mmCIF file of C-alpha atoms and ligand atoms in Angstrom:
data_model
loop_
_atom_site.group_PDB
_atom_site.id
_atom_site.type_symbol
_atom_site.label_atom_id
_atom_site.label_comp_id
_atom_site.label_asym_id
_atom_site.label_seq_id
_atom_site.Cartn_x
_atom_site.Cartn_y
_atom_site.Cartn_z
ATOM 1 C CA MET A 1 69.508 206.734 293.174
ATOM 2 C CA ARG A 2 67.498 206.146 290.033
ATOM 3 C CA ARG A 3 64.842 208.773 289.528
ATOM 4 C CA LEU A 4 61.423 208.428 287.901
ATOM 5 C CA PRO A 5 61.162 211.652 285.827
ATOM 6 C CA VAL A 6 57.590 212.873 285.361
ATOM 7 C CA PHE A 7 56.951 215.860 283.101
ATOM 8 C CA LEU A 8 53.624 217.699 283.332
ATOM 9 C CA VAL A 9 53.103 219.617 280.086
ATOM 10 C CA LEU A 10 50.172 221.999 280.540
ATOM 11 C CA ASP A 11 48.177 223.974 278.000
ATOM 12 C CA VAL A 12 47.687 227.449 279.510
ATOM 13 C CA SER A 13 45.820 229.039 276.612
ATOM 14 C CA GLU A 14 43.101 231.605 277.193
ATOM 15 C CA SER A 15 40.372 228.991 277.407
ATOM 16 C CA MET A 16 41.982 228.037 280.747
ATOM 17 C CA ALA A 17 41.314 231.510 282.199
ATOM 18 C CA GLY A 18 39.217 231.675 285.337
ATOM 19 C CA THR A 19 38.285 228.641 287.400
ATOM 20 C CA ASN A 20 40.039 226.106 285.115
ATOM 21 C CA ARG A 21 43.419 227.646 285.837
ATOM 22 C CA GLU A 22 42.770 227.887 289.581
ATOM 23 C CA GLN A 23 41.668 224.261 289.643
ATOM 24 C CA LEU A 24 44.733 223.165 287.704
ATOM 25 C CA GLU A 25 47.069 225.063 290.054
ATOM 26 C CA GLU A 26 45.336 223.491 293.048
ATOM 27 C CA ALA A 27 45.422 220.084 291.365
ATOM 28 C CA ILE A 28 49.221 220.159 291.067
ATOM 29 C CA GLY A 29 49.491 221.013 294.772
ATOM 30 C CA THR A 30 47.112 218.188 295.731
ATOM 31 C CA ILE A 31 48.884 215.649 293.525
ATOM 32 C CA VAL A 32 52.262 216.485 295.053
ATOM 33 C CA ALA A 33 50.907 216.508 298.636
ATOM 34 C CA THR A 34 49.327 213.079 298.118
ATOM 35 C CA LEU A 35 52.415 211.619 296.418
ATOM 36 C CA ARG A 36 54.529 212.731 299.371
ATOM 37 C CA THR A 37 52.536 210.353 301.601
ATOM 38 C CA ASN A 38 53.621 207.386 299.440
ATOM 39 C CA ALA A 39 57.115 206.270 300.518
ATOM 40 C CA GLN A 40 57.987 204.796 297.140
ATOM 41 C CA ALA A 41 56.815 207.863 295.220
ATOM 42 C CA LEU A 42 58.609 210.144 297.678
ATOM 43 C CA ASP A 43 61.849 208.296 296.969
ATOM 44 C CA THR A 44 61.655 208.025 293.201
ATOM 45 C CA VAL A 45 59.349 210.614 291.591
ATOM 46 C CA TYR A 46 60.905 213.816 290.243
ATOM 47 C CA LEU A 47 58.449 216.296 288.807
ATOM 48 C CA SER A 48 58.857 218.987 286.157
ATOM 49 C CA VAL A 49 56.241 221.468 284.932
ATOM 50 C CA ILE A 50 56.212 222.886 281.401
ATOM 51 C CA ALA A 51 53.539 225.338 280.251
ATOM 52 C CA PHE A 52 52.583 226.309 276.731
ATOM 53 C CA ALA A 53 50.302 228.836 275.040
ATOM 54 C CA GLY A 54 51.694 230.838 272.098
ATOM 55 C CA ILE A 55 55.142 229.800 273.331
ATOM 56 C CA ALA A 56 56.411 227.002 275.603
ATOM 57 C CA ARG A 57 58.534 227.431 278.734
ATOM 58 C CA THR A 58 59.750 225.273 281.601
ATOM 59 C CA LEU A 59 58.289 226.502 284.894
ATOM 60 C CA VAL A 60 59.909 223.920 287.180
ATOM 61 C CA ASP A 61 62.960 221.746 286.393
ATOM 62 C CA LEU A 62 62.835 218.102 287.495
ATOM 63 C CA CYS A 63 62.520 218.405 291.256
ATOM 64 C CA GLU A 64 62.293 215.916 294.101
ATOM 65 C CA LEU A 65 58.882 215.883 295.802
ATOM 66 C CA PRO A 66 59.931 217.266 299.214
ATOM 67 C CA ALA A 67 61.336 220.419 297.596
ATOM 68 C CA PHE A 68 58.675 220.834 294.903
ATOM 69 C CA ARG A 69 56.583 224.038 294.978
ATOM 70 C CA ALA A 70 53.560 224.238 292.665
ATOM 71 C CA PRO A 71 54.166 227.214 290.324
ATOM 72 C CA PRO A 72 51.601 229.917 289.552
ATOM 73 C CA LEU A 73 50.377 229.219 286.011
ATOM 74 C CA PRO A 74 50.459 231.925 283.340
ATOM 75 C CA ILE A 75 47.789 232.523 280.673
ATOM 76 C CA GLY A 76 48.653 233.252 277.060
ATOM 77 C CA GLY A 77 47.154 233.151 273.587
ATOM 78 C CA GLY A 78 47.590 230.145 271.293
ATOM 79 C CA THR A 79 48.263 226.414 271.532
ATOM 80 C CA ALA A 80 51.857 225.897 270.389
ATOM 81 C CA LEU A 81 51.867 222.109 270.693
ATOM 82 C CA GLY A 82 54.844 221.771 268.346
ATOM 83 C CA ALA A 83 56.915 224.117 270.521
ATOM 84 C CA ALA A 84 55.800 222.272 273.678
ATOM 85 C CA LEU A 85 56.897 218.916 272.241
ATOM 86 C CA GLU A 86 60.261 220.296 271.145
ATOM 87 C CA LEU A 87 60.794 221.735 274.614
ATOM 88 C CA VAL A 88 59.930 218.541 276.496
ATOM 89 C CA MET A 89 62.314 216.576 274.227
ATOM 90 C CA ASP A 90 65.060 219.166 274.886
ATOM 91 C CA GLU A 91 64.388 218.880 278.617
ATOM 92 C CA ILE A 92 64.550 215.079 278.478
ATOM 93 C CA ASP A 93 67.950 215.376 276.747
ATOM 94 C CA ARG A 94 69.135 217.954 279.269
ATOM 95 C CA GLN A 95 67.781 216.566 282.529
ATOM 96 C CA VAL A 96 67.192 212.832 282.263
ATOM 97 C CA VAL A 97 70.256 210.693 283.011
ATOM 98 C CA ARG A 98 70.767 207.952 280.427
ATOM 99 C CA GLY A 99 72.321 204.723 281.563
ATOM 100 C CA ASP A 100 75.485 203.262 280.040
ATOM 101 C CA SER A 101 77.968 200.520 280.870
ATOM 102 C CA THR A 102 79.299 202.378 283.895
ATOM 103 C CA ARG A 103 76.124 203.668 285.536
ATOM 104 C CA LYS A 104 72.411 203.111 285.741
ATOM 105 C CA GLY A 105 70.366 205.937 284.291
ATOM 106 C CA ASP A 106 67.004 207.283 285.387
ATOM 107 C CA TRP A 107 63.898 205.206 284.962
ATOM 108 C CA ARG A 108 61.878 205.557 281.794
ATOM 109 C CA PRO A 109 60.471 209.139 281.753
ATOM 110 C CA ILE A 110 56.734 209.768 281.670
ATOM 111 C CA VAL A 111 55.164 212.799 280.019
ATOM 112 C CA TYR A 112 51.609 213.830 280.862
ATOM 113 C CA LEU A 113 50.416 216.219 278.182
ATOM 114 C CA PHE A 114 47.221 218.217 278.785
ATOM 115 C CA THR A 115 45.629 220.217 276.012
ATOM 116 C CA ASP A 116 42.217 221.634 275.269
ATOM 117 C CA GLY A 117 42.581 223.018 271.776
ATOM 118 C CA LYS A 118 43.935 222.583 268.309
ATOM 119 C CA PRO A 119 47.608 223.329 267.665
ATOM 120 C CA THR A 120 48.205 226.846 266.391
ATOM 121 C CA ASP A 121 51.747 226.046 265.250
ATOM 122 C CA ASP A 122 53.296 223.424 262.970
ATOM 123 C CA VAL A 123 53.752 220.098 264.745
ATOM 124 C CA ASN A 124 55.273 218.091 261.868
ATOM 125 C CA ALA A 125 58.958 218.549 262.684
ATOM 126 C CA ALA A 126 58.381 217.894 266.395
ATOM 127 C CA ARG A 127 56.298 214.818 265.604
ATOM 128 C CA GLU A 128 59.028 213.361 263.371
ATOM 129 C CA ARG A 129 61.654 213.951 266.040
ATOM 130 C CA TRP A 130 59.350 212.394 268.658
ATOM 131 C CA GLN A 131 58.550 209.332 266.574
ATOM 132 C CA SER A 132 62.129 208.608 265.580
ATOM 133 C CA ARG A 133 63.964 209.198 268.851
ATOM 134 C CA TYR A 134 61.624 209.429 271.864
ATOM 135 C CA LEU A 135 58.534 207.309 271.250
ATOM 136 C CA SER A 136 60.377 204.095 272.110
ATOM 137 C CA ARG A 137 61.962 205.293 275.341
ATOM 138 C CA VAL A 138 59.472 207.761 276.826
ATOM 139 C CA ASP A 139 55.877 207.104 277.860
ATOM 140 C CA LEU A 140 53.473 209.811 276.759
ATOM 141 C CA VAL A 141 49.994 210.056 278.247
ATOM 142 C CA ALA A 142 47.845 212.655 276.502
ATOM 143 C CA VAL A 143 44.799 214.104 278.185
ATOM 144 C CA ALA A 144 42.358 215.871 275.874
ATOM 145 C CA MET A 145 40.421 218.369 277.949
ATOM 146 C CA GLY A 146 36.966 219.166 276.615
ATOM 147 C CA GLU A 147 35.596 218.262 273.245
ATOM 148 C CA TYR A 148 37.686 220.638 271.142
ATOM 149 C CA ALA A 149 41.085 219.130 271.880
ATOM 150 C CA ASP A 150 42.639 217.781 268.702
ATOM 151 C CA GLN A 151 42.640 214.025 269.287
ATOM 152 C CA ALA A 152 43.769 213.299 265.731
ATOM 153 C CA VAL A 153 47.093 215.026 266.357
ATOM 154 C CA LEU A 154 47.491 213.358 269.762
ATOM 155 C CA ALA A 155 46.860 209.944 268.178
ATOM 156 C CA THR A 156 49.984 210.362 266.055
ATOM 157 C CA LEU A 157 52.053 210.740 269.235
ATOM 158 C CA THR A 158 50.729 208.080 271.588
ATOM 159 C CA ASN A 159 48.199 205.293 272.095
ATOM 160 C CA HIS A 160 47.460 206.548 275.600
ATOM 161 C CA ILE A 161 44.856 209.224 275.050
ATOM 162 C CA PHE A 162 42.284 210.100 277.663
ATOM 163 C CA THR A 163 39.448 212.540 277.461
ATOM 164 C CA PHE A 164 38.600 214.671 280.436
ATOM 165 C CA ASP A 165 35.496 216.826 280.737
ATOM 166 C CA PRO A 166 36.228 219.661 283.185
ATOM 167 C CA LYS A 167 32.550 220.656 283.142
ATOM 168 C CA VAL A 168 31.365 217.500 284.925
ATOM 169 C CA THR A 169 30.605 218.233 288.586
ATOM 170 C CA GLY A 170 33.347 216.799 290.772
ATOM 171 C CA GLY A 171 35.303 216.055 287.608
ATOM 172 C CA PHE A 172 38.497 217.715 288.730
ATOM 173 C CA GLU A 173 38.597 215.645 291.938
ATOM 174 C CA VAL A 174 38.185 212.452 289.910
ATOM 175 C CA PHE A 175 40.884 213.624 287.533
ATOM 176 C CA VAL A 176 43.348 214.519 290.315
ATOM 177 C CA ARG A 177 42.827 211.135 291.976
ATOM 178 C CA TRP A 178 43.371 209.297 288.684
ATOM 179 C CA LEU A 179 46.597 211.153 287.936
ATOM 180 C CA THR A 180 47.936 210.732 291.479
ATOM 181 C CA GLU A 181 47.157 207.019 291.534
ATOM 182 C CA SER A 182 48.736 206.558 288.118
ATOM 183 C CA VAL A 183 51.998 208.210 289.188
ATOM 184 C CA SER A 184 51.972 206.235 292.481
ATOM 185 C CA MET A 185 51.527 202.979 290.578
ATOM 186 C CA GLN A 186 54.311 203.874 288.192
ATOM 187 C CA SER A 187 56.649 204.618 291.100
ATOM 188 C CA GLU A 188 55.795 201.305 292.761
ATOM 189 C CA ARG A 189 56.415 199.303 289.614
ATOM 190 C CA VAL A 190 59.714 200.745 288.474
ATOM 191 C CA GLY A 191 62.209 197.974 288.039
ATOM 192 C CA ASP A 192 59.516 195.275 288.017
ATOM 193 C CA PRO A 193 60.211 193.348 284.816
ATOM 194 C CA ASP A 194 56.676 191.923 284.788
ATOM 195 C CA ALA A 195 54.975 195.271 284.951
ATOM 196 C CA GLY A 196 55.096 195.869 281.229
ATOM 197 C CA ARG A 197 55.390 199.412 280.104
ATOM 198 C CA ILE A 198 53.149 202.016 281.578
ATOM 199 C CA SER A 199 50.507 201.358 284.202
ATOM 200 C CA LEU A 200 47.673 203.791 284.663
ATOM 201 C CA ALA A 201 45.002 203.879 287.346
ATOM 202 C CA LYS A 202 41.546 202.623 286.476
ATOM 203 C CA VAL A 203 39.487 205.425 285.043
ATOM 204 C CA ASP A 204 36.281 206.678 286.566
ATOM 205 C CA ASN A 205 34.094 207.218 283.530
ATOM 206 C CA ARG A 206 32.150 210.047 285.077
ATOM 207 C CA ALA A 207 34.776 212.564 284.082
ATOM 208 C CA ILE A 208 37.718 210.841 282.474
ATOM 209 C CA ALA A 209 37.714 208.123 279.852
ATOM 210 C CA LEU A 210 40.076 206.297 277.554
ATOM 211 C CA ALA A 211 39.671 207.814 274.124
ATOM 212 C CA ARG A 212 39.260 205.778 271.016
ATOM 213 C CA PRO A 213 41.808 207.406 268.769
ATOM 214 C CA ARG A 214 40.047 209.489 266.172
ATOM 215 C CA THR A 215 42.068 210.121 263.085
ATOM 216 C CA ASP A 216 39.266 211.201 260.804
ATOM 217 C CA GLU A 217 39.159 214.920 261.495
ATOM 218 C CA ALA A 218 41.396 217.263 259.604
ATOM 219 C CA PRO A 219 43.417 219.367 262.017
ATOM 220 C CA SER A 220 42.782 223.047 261.580
ATOM 221 C CA ALA A 221 44.625 226.022 262.924
ATOM 222 C CA ASP A 222 41.461 227.928 263.752
ATOM 223 C CA ALA A 223 40.741 229.285 267.169
ATOM 224 C CA ASP A 224 38.901 227.048 269.608
ATOM 225 C CA ALA A 225 35.263 226.758 268.785
ATOM 226 C CA ASP A 226 34.120 226.330 272.355
ATOM 227 C CA CYS A 227 34.895 229.817 273.540
ATOM 228 C CA VAL A 228 35.502 233.346 272.352
ATOM 229 C CA VAL A 229 38.146 235.287 274.235
ATOM 230 C CA MET A 230 39.106 238.925 273.863
ATOM 231 C CA VAL A 231 41.802 241.022 275.443
ATOM 232 C CA GLY A 232 41.139 244.580 276.571
ATOM 233 C CA ARG A 233 42.823 247.172 278.727
ATOM 234 C CA CYS A 234 41.355 249.068 281.637
ATOM 235 C CA GLN A 235 40.995 252.754 280.920
ATOM 236 C CA ASN A 236 41.647 253.655 284.562
ATOM 237 C CA THR A 237 44.505 251.330 285.478
ATOM 238 C CA ALA A 238 45.873 250.426 281.998
ATOM 239 C CA ARG A 239 45.957 246.801 283.158
ATOM 240 C CA PRO A 240 45.033 244.129 280.610
ATOM 241 C CA TYR A 241 42.057 241.848 281.113
ATOM 242 C CA LEU A 242 40.455 238.917 279.347
ATOM 243 C CA VAL A 243 36.757 238.649 278.530
ATOM 244 C CA LYS A 244 35.596 235.094 277.970
ATOM 245 C CA TYR A 245 32.419 233.755 276.378
ATOM 246 C CA ASP A 246 31.668 230.034 276.333
ATOM 247 C CA ARG A 247 29.589 228.266 273.761
ATOM 248 C CA TYR A 248 26.187 227.024 274.803
ATOM 249 C CA GLN A 249 23.640 224.926 273.048
ATOM 250 C CA GLY A 250 20.059 225.309 274.144
ATOM 251 C CA ASP A 251 16.974 223.382 273.146
ATOM 252 C CA ALA A 252 16.044 223.952 269.544
ATOM 253 C CA VAL A 253 13.124 226.234 268.881
ATOM 254 C CA SER A 254 10.516 224.410 266.839
ATOM 255 C CA THR A 255 7.961 226.015 264.609
ATOM 256 C CA GLU A 256 5.398 224.345 262.408
ATOM 257 C CA PHE A 257 7.827 224.228 259.514
ATOM 258 C CA LEU A 258 11.339 224.117 260.822
ATOM 259 C CA GLU A 259 13.572 223.611 263.791
ATOM 260 C CA ILE A 260 16.035 226.347 264.672
ATOM 261 C CA PRO A 261 19.005 225.234 266.742
ATOM 262 C CA VAL A 262 19.740 227.648 269.557
ATOM 263 C CA GLU A 263 23.417 228.229 270.078
ATOM 264 C CA GLY A 264 25.804 231.039 270.630
ATOM 265 C CA TYR A 265 28.314 232.332 273.127
ATOM 266 C CA ARG A 266 27.375 233.412 276.617
ATOM 267 C CA ILE A 267 29.479 235.490 279.018
ATOM 268 C CA THR A 268 31.597 233.513 281.474
ATOM 269 C CA GLY A 269 33.483 236.390 283.038
ATOM 270 C CA ALA A 270 36.225 238.977 282.786
ATOM 271 C CA TYR A 271 39.574 238.218 284.403
ATOM 272 C CA PRO A 272 42.536 240.448 285.160
ATOM 273 C CA LEU A 273 45.721 239.618 283.249
ATOM 274 C CA THR A 274 49.288 240.663 283.865
ATOM 275 C CA GLU A 275 51.685 241.962 281.203
ATOM 276 C CA GLU A 276 53.106 238.423 281.288
ATOM 277 C CA TYR A 277 50.171 237.444 279.072
ATOM 278 C CA PHE A 278 51.835 239.150 276.099
ATOM 279 C CA ASP A 279 55.077 237.188 276.675
ATOM 280 C CA TRP A 280 53.131 233.945 276.457
ATOM 281 C CA THR A 281 51.285 234.951 273.292
ATOM 282 C CA ARG A 282 52.871 234.679 269.897
ATOM 283 C CA GLN A 283 53.021 238.160 268.387
ATOM 284 C CA GLY A 284 50.917 238.832 265.345
ATOM 285 C CA ALA A 285 48.699 235.816 265.882
ATOM 286 C CA SER A 286 44.968 236.202 266.101
ATOM 287 C CA GLY A 287 42.070 233.853 266.537
ATOM 288 C CA GLY A 288 40.069 235.374 263.710
ATOM 289 C CA GLU A 289 37.125 237.656 264.126
ATOM 290 C CA ALA A 290 33.961 237.526 266.140
ATOM 291 C CA SER A 291 30.847 239.625 265.866
ATOM 292 C CA THR A 292 29.331 241.078 268.989
ATOM 293 C CA ALA A 293 26.003 239.918 267.575
ATOM 294 C CA ASP A 294 26.934 236.330 268.562
ATOM 295 C CA LEU A 295 27.852 237.273 272.108
ATOM 296 C CA GLU A 296 25.332 237.270 274.902
ATOM 297 C CA GLY A 297 25.795 239.115 278.180
ATOM 298 C CA ALA A 298 28.562 241.318 279.519
ATOM 299 C CA ALA A 299 31.027 241.398 282.382
ATOM 300 C CA ALA A 300 32.284 244.401 284.312
ATOM 301 C CA CYS A 301 35.936 245.435 284.165
ATOM 302 C CA PRO A 302 37.825 243.250 286.672
ATOM 303 C CA CYS A 303 40.287 246.100 287.285
ATOM 304 C CA CYS A 304 38.031 249.113 287.959
ATOM 305 C CA GLY A 305 34.439 247.885 287.847
ATOM 306 C CA ASN A 306 33.400 249.821 284.730
ATOM 307 C CA PRO A 307 30.289 248.104 283.334
ATOM 308 C CA ILE A 308 31.455 247.953 279.680
ATOM 309 C CA THR A 309 34.483 245.826 278.742
ATOM 310 C CA ILE A 310 34.236 245.505 274.976
ATOM 311 C CA ALA A 311 34.289 249.100 273.778
ATOM 312 C CA GLN A 312 36.449 249.339 270.666
ATOM 313 C CA CYS A 313 38.819 252.194 269.926
ATOM 314 C CA ARG A 314 39.659 253.321 266.386
ATOM 315 C CA CYS A 315 43.022 251.551 266.842
ATOM 316 C CA GLY A 316 41.139 248.243 266.976
ATOM 317 C CA HIS A 317 41.799 247.512 270.633
ATOM 318 C CA LEU A 318 39.268 247.047 273.401
ATOM 319 C CA LEU A 319 38.994 249.138 276.528
ATOM 320 C CA CYS A 320 36.672 249.424 279.482
ATOM 321 C CA LEU A 321 34.113 252.191 279.631
ATOM 322 C CA ALA A 322 31.840 253.756 282.263
ATOM 323 C CA GLY A 323 29.350 254.836 279.611
ATOM 324 C CA PRO A 324 28.977 257.219 276.669
ATOM 325 C CA GLY A 325 31.292 260.214 276.488
ATOM 326 C CA GLU A 326 34.983 261.008 276.334
ATOM 327 C CA ALA A 327 37.458 258.231 276.936
ATOM 328 C CA HIS A 328 41.200 257.764 276.816
ATOM 329 C CA CYS A 329 42.513 254.679 275.015
ATOM 330 C CA PRO A 330 45.158 252.896 277.116
ATOM 331 C CA TRP A 331 46.522 251.232 273.950
ATOM 332 C CA CYS A 332 47.084 254.115 271.482
ATOM 333 C CA HIS A 333 46.619 256.989 273.974
ATOM 334 C CA ALA A 334 44.119 258.740 271.736
ATOM 335 C CA ASP A 335 41.109 260.552 273.166
ATOM 336 C CA VAL A 336 38.012 258.898 271.803
ATOM 337 C CA HIS A 337 34.365 259.814 271.993
ATOM 338 C CA PHE A 338 31.838 257.044 272.480
ATOM 339 C CA GLN A 339 28.265 257.856 271.598
ATOM 340 C CA GLY A 340 25.341 256.731 273.679
ATOM 341 C CA GLY A 341 22.929 254.099 272.517
ATOM 342 C CA GLY A 342 25.635 252.388 270.519
ATOM 343 C CA GLU A 343 23.633 249.282 269.832
ATOM 344 C CA ASP A 344 25.362 248.576 266.531
ATOM 345 C CA ASP A 345 27.167 245.262 266.436
ATOM 346 C CA PHE A 346 30.767 245.281 265.356
ATOM 347 C CA THR A 347 33.534 242.878 264.560
ATOM 348 C CA ILE A 348 36.407 242.311 266.926
ATOM 349 C CA GLN A 349 39.646 240.353 266.881
ATOM 350 C CA ARG A 350 39.446 237.150 268.884
ATOM 351 C CA GLY A 351 42.247 235.671 270.889
ATOM 352 C CA GLN A 352 43.390 232.233 269.821
ATOM 353 C CA GLY A 353 41.989 230.435 272.838
HETATM 354 ZN ZN1 ZN B 401 38.579 249.224 283.983
HETATM 355 ZN ZN1 ZN B 402 43.238 253.074 270.784
#
């Protein structure tokens, strides 16, 4: 039985927190459920799931569709694209059967790589390894989610780059259908010598489009520009949480003499994290600093309901707060006093997004 190995390599950085992650988890379930109804896909497709944030890990080894269970996705800090590429190449070496004179190997593997940010690690070594030993025998389809994905880096890995805007209404449904149809088509065409290399479903331009490779922008290791994320701990439960602000651009304010663009970061929500978050985040990495002056709105603590989530202790960490008065820092265990009317803006460490 020749298998069609399909690797889903998913960016689970902090910008995925909240509804994006839930939608992605659901999407994997829907894709697998739909593929199971296609006899050819059911027979040939084997699916693996790899996640990456500050580190990369395999969540599901290549698995036949009837036995596949969609994994819960973690959230971590960073976009270690280099580590993710190294891992998927290791997994191809470990799990994909190569044909020789005595046996037929698996079909040509397909990697779907989803990312929404700029790499926070060095991708050069992984790229060289990819280009010299994998590019010619593995199909890579890269999906750049949102406008801050680094298409210039992706363009050095593959010609198949798509852009996907998760903010478009109904976009995820369009995206799930496109991916499912693409995998179905690939399973139906394995072994067809006229099929050429990879076949992908027609795109629905509302949400997903073929990208024209952009190679003009210099890759930078900065944090994502489209959101600001911060990690705090609940004073009452000691559980970690993530506060997320997304960038908005409003109509410019015009005066007689000049036009002032209106932009900044607006609260999206606060989400509970598990300690697993710290495993998926590279230690010592930070996404730079943000000033509370650029942040609009607030979210209550998702663990205990305290109204303040970005109170900063002397140790530099954030905790939740009911209001002014005595507090206990769940990070450094110091007793801290917060004064009322603390309207002063301050600088905080951002996550890497
Ligand atoms: Zn709390
Ligand atoms: Zn502290």
